[in-house]
Coordinates of C-alpha atoms in Angstrom, one line a residue:
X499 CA 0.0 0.0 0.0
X500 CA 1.3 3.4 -0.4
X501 CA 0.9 6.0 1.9
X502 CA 0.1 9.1 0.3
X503 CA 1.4 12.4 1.9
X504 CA -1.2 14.6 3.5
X505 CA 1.1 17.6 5.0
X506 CA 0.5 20.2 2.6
X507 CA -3.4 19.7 2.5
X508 CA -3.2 19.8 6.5
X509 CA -1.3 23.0 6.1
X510 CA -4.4 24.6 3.6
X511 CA -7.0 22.9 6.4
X512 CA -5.0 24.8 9.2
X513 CA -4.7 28.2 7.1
X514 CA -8.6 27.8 6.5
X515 CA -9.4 27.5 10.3
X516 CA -7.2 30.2 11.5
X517 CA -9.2 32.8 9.0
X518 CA -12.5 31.9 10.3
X519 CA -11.4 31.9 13.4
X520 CA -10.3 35.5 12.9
X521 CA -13.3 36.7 11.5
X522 CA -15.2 35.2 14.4
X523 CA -13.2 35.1 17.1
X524 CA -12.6 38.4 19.7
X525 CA -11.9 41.7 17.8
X526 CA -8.1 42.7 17.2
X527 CA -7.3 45.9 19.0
X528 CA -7.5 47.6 15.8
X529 CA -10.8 46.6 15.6
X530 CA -12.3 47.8 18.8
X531 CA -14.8 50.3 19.5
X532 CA -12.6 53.9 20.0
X533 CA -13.8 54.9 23.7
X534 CA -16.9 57.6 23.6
X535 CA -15.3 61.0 22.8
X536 CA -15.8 63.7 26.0
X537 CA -18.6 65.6 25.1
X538 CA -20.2 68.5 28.4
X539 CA -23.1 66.0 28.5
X540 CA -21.2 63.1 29.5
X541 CA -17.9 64.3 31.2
X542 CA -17.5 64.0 34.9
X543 CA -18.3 67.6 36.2
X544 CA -16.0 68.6 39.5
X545 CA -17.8 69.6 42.7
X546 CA -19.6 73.1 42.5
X547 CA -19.9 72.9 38.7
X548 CA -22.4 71.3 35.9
X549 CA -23.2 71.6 32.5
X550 CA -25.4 75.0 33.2
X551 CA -22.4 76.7 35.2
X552 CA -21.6 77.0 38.9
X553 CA -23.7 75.0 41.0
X554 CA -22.0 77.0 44.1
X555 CA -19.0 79.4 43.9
X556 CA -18.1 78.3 47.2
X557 CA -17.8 75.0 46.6
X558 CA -16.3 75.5 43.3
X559 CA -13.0 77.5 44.8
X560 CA -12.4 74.7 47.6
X561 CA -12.3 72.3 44.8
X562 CA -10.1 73.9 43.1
X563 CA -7.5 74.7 46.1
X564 CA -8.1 71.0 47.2
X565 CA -7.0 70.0 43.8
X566 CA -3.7 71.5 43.5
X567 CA -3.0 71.8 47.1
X568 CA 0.9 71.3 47.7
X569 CA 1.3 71.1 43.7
X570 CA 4.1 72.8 42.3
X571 CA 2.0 75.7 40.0
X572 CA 2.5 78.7 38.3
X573 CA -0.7 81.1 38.1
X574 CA -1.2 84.7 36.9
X575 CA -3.9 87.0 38.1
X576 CA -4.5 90.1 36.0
X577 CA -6.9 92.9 36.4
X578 CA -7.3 95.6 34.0
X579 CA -9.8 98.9 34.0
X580 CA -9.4 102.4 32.5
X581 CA -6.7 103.4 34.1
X582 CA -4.5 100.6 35.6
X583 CA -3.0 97.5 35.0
X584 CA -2.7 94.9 38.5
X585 CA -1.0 91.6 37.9
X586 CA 0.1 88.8 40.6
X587 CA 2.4 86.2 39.5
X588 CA 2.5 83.5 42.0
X589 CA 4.9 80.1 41.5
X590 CA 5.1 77.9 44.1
X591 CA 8.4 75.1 43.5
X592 CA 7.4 71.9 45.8
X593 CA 10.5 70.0 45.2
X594 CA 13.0 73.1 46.4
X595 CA 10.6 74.2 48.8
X596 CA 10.8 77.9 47.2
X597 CA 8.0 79.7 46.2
X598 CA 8.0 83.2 44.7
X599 CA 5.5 86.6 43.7
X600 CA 5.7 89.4 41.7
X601 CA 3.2 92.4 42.2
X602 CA 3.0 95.2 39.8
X603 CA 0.2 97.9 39.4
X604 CA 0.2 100.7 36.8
X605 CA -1.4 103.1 38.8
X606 CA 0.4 103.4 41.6
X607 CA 3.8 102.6 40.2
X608 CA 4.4 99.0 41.9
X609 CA 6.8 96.4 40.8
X610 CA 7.4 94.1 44.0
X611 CA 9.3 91.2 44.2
X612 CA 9.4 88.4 46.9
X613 CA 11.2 85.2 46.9
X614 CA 10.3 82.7 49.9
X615 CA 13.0 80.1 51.0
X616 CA 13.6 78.1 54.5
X617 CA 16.0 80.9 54.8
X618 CA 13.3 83.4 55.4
X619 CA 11.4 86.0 53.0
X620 CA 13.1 87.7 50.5
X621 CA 11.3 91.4 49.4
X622 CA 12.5 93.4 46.5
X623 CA 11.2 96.5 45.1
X624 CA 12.1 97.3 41.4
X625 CA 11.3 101.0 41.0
X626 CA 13.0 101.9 44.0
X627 CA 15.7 99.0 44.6
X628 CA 15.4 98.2 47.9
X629 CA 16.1 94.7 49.1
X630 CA 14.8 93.2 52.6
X631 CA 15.2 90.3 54.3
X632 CA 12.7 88.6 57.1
X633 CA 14.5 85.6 58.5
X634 CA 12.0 84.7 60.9
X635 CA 8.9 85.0 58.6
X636 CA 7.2 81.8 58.8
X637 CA 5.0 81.1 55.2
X638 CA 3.6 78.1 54.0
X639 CA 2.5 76.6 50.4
X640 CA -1.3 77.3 51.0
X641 CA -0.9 81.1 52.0
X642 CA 1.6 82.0 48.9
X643 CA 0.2 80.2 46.3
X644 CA -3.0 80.9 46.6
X645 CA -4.5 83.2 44.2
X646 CA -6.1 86.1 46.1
X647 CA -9.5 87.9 44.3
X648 CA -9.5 84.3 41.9
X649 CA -13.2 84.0 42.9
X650 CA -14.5 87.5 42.9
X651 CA -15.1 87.8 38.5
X652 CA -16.8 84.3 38.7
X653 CA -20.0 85.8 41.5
X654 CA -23.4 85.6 39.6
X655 CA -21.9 84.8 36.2
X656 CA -24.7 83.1 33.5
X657 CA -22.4 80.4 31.8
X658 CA -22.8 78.1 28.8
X659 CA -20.6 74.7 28.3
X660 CA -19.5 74.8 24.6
X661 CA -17.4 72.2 24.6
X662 CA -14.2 69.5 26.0
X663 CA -10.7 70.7 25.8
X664 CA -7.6 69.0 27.0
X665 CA -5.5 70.8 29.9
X666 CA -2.6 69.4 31.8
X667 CA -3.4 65.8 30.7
X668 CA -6.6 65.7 31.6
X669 CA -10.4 67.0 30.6
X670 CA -11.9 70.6 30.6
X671 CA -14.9 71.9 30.2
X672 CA -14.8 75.6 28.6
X673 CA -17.7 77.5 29.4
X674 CA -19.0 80.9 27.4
X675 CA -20.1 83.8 29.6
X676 CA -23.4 84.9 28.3
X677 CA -24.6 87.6 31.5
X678 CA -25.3 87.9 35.2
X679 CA -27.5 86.2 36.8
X680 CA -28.2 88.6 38.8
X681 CA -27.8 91.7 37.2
X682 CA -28.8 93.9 40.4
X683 CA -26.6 91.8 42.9
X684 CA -23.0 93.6 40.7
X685 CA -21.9 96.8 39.8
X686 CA -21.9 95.8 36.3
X687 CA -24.5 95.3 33.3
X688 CA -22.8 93.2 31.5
X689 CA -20.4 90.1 31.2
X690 CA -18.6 88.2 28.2
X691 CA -15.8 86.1 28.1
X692 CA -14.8 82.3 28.7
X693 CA -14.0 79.8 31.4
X694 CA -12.4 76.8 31.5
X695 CA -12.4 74.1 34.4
X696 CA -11.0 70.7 34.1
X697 CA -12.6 67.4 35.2
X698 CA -9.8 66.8 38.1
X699 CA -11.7 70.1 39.9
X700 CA -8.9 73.2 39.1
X701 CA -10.0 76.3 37.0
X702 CA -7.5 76.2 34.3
X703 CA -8.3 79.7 33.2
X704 CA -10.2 82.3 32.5
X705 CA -10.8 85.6 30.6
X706 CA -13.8 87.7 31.9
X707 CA -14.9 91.1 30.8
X708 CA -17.6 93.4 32.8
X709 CA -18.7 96.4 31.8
X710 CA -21.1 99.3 32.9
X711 CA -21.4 102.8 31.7
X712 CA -18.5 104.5 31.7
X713 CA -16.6 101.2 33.4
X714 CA -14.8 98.2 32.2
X715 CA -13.0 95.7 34.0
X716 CA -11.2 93.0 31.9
X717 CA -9.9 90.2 34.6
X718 CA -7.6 87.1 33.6
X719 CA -6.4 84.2 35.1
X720 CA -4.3 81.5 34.3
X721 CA -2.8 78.2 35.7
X722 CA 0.4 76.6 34.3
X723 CA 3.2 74.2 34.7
X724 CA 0.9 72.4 37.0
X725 CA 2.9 69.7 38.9
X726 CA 6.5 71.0 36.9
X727 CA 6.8 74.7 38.2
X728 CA 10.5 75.5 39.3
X729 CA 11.5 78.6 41.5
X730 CA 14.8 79.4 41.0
X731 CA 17.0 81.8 43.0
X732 CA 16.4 85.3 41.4
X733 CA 19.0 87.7 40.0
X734 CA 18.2 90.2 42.3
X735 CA 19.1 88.6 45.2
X736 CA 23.3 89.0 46.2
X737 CA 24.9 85.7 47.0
X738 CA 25.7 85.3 50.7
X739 CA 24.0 86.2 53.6
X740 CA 22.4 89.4 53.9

């Protein structure tokens, strides 16, 4: 009897099985459903927010200082009307426990300086260059990084969610300023601008302009280098003990 050889039709059987088996089987990744694209009726809206604005202001600013509590950060607080031009830069460097401010205001002249270190409080003012030292001044992350006035150009604001942006990694909601509220509750008439919160609870920025008669106040705010902020040693300050 001869035996006939059956390898290369077992190879073709083989082939056969594996194709089917493909076509059936569980989905390649390439063929898996993409995950739902972030839209403002399904993202995960932080405490004091939703989709119509802020649920409560108050709740909305302690979620955002929870959220980047100890985290290194850089934010910029601007306020501009008619006349004047007031801008805090705050940066707050976790890893070198250093944090540092810079104050100016157009009206009255300012340009302030101060540079915080376990060595104490370093204060230097630009227009008139004098440089101070408070050894003994105790200051902690909370207190200098913290923007001051951050929650005053968000009371009674009528908001809109446009749409999902991406900040620092993560989520945002950015929201359109449309009015007051409650026009009678501010000294304004009107508000326009934008707003922008991310999922993880921090307002990322935002860009608000109120206006009455004869009176327009244009604030801006912005977060950066969240988690990467570095403070180094400024120029201004000698080397060596003061």
């Amino acid at each position: 009897m001869v035996n006939r050889v059956r390898g290369p039709r077992s190879v073709m059987l083989l082939a056969v099985v594996l194709i089917l088996a493909g076509c059936t089987g569980s989905p390649t990744p390439e063929q898996q459903s993409p995950a739902p694209e972030a839209t403002v009726e399904n993202v995960s809206y932080p405490s004091g927010w939703s989709q119509e604005g802020i649920a409560d202001i108050g709740t909305a600013i302690q979620t955002h200082k929870t959220t980047v509590q100890n985290t290194s950060r850089t934010s910029r607080l601007s306020t501009v009307d008619d006349d004047s031009n007031r801008t805090v830069v705050r940066t707050l460097d976790t890893d070198a426990g250093a944090a540092s401010i810079r104050w100016t205001d157009t009206l009255f002249g300012s340009d302030e300086h101060y540079y915080y270190t376990a060595e104490g409080v370093f204060e230097y003012d630009r227009t008139t260059g004098e440089l101070s030292r408070n050894p003994d001044e105790n200051w902690t992350p909370s207190r200098v990084a913290s923007q001051e006035g951050l929650e005053q150009p968000l009371v009674a604001l009528e908001l809109n969610a446009t749409r999902t942006v991406t900040v620092a990694e993560t989520t945002a909601v950015r929201y359109r300023v449309t009015g007051f509220k409650d026009p009678d509750s501010v000294p304004f008439d009107t508000a326009s601008g934008q707003i922008t919160v991310s999922e993880a609870g921090f307002i990322a920025e935002y860009n608000i302009t109120r206006a009455s008669e004869g009176n327009t106040r244009q604030t801006r705010y912005d977060l950066s280098a969240v988690g990467t902020a570095t403070v180094n040693r400024p120029a201004w300050l000698p080397d060596g003990e003061m």
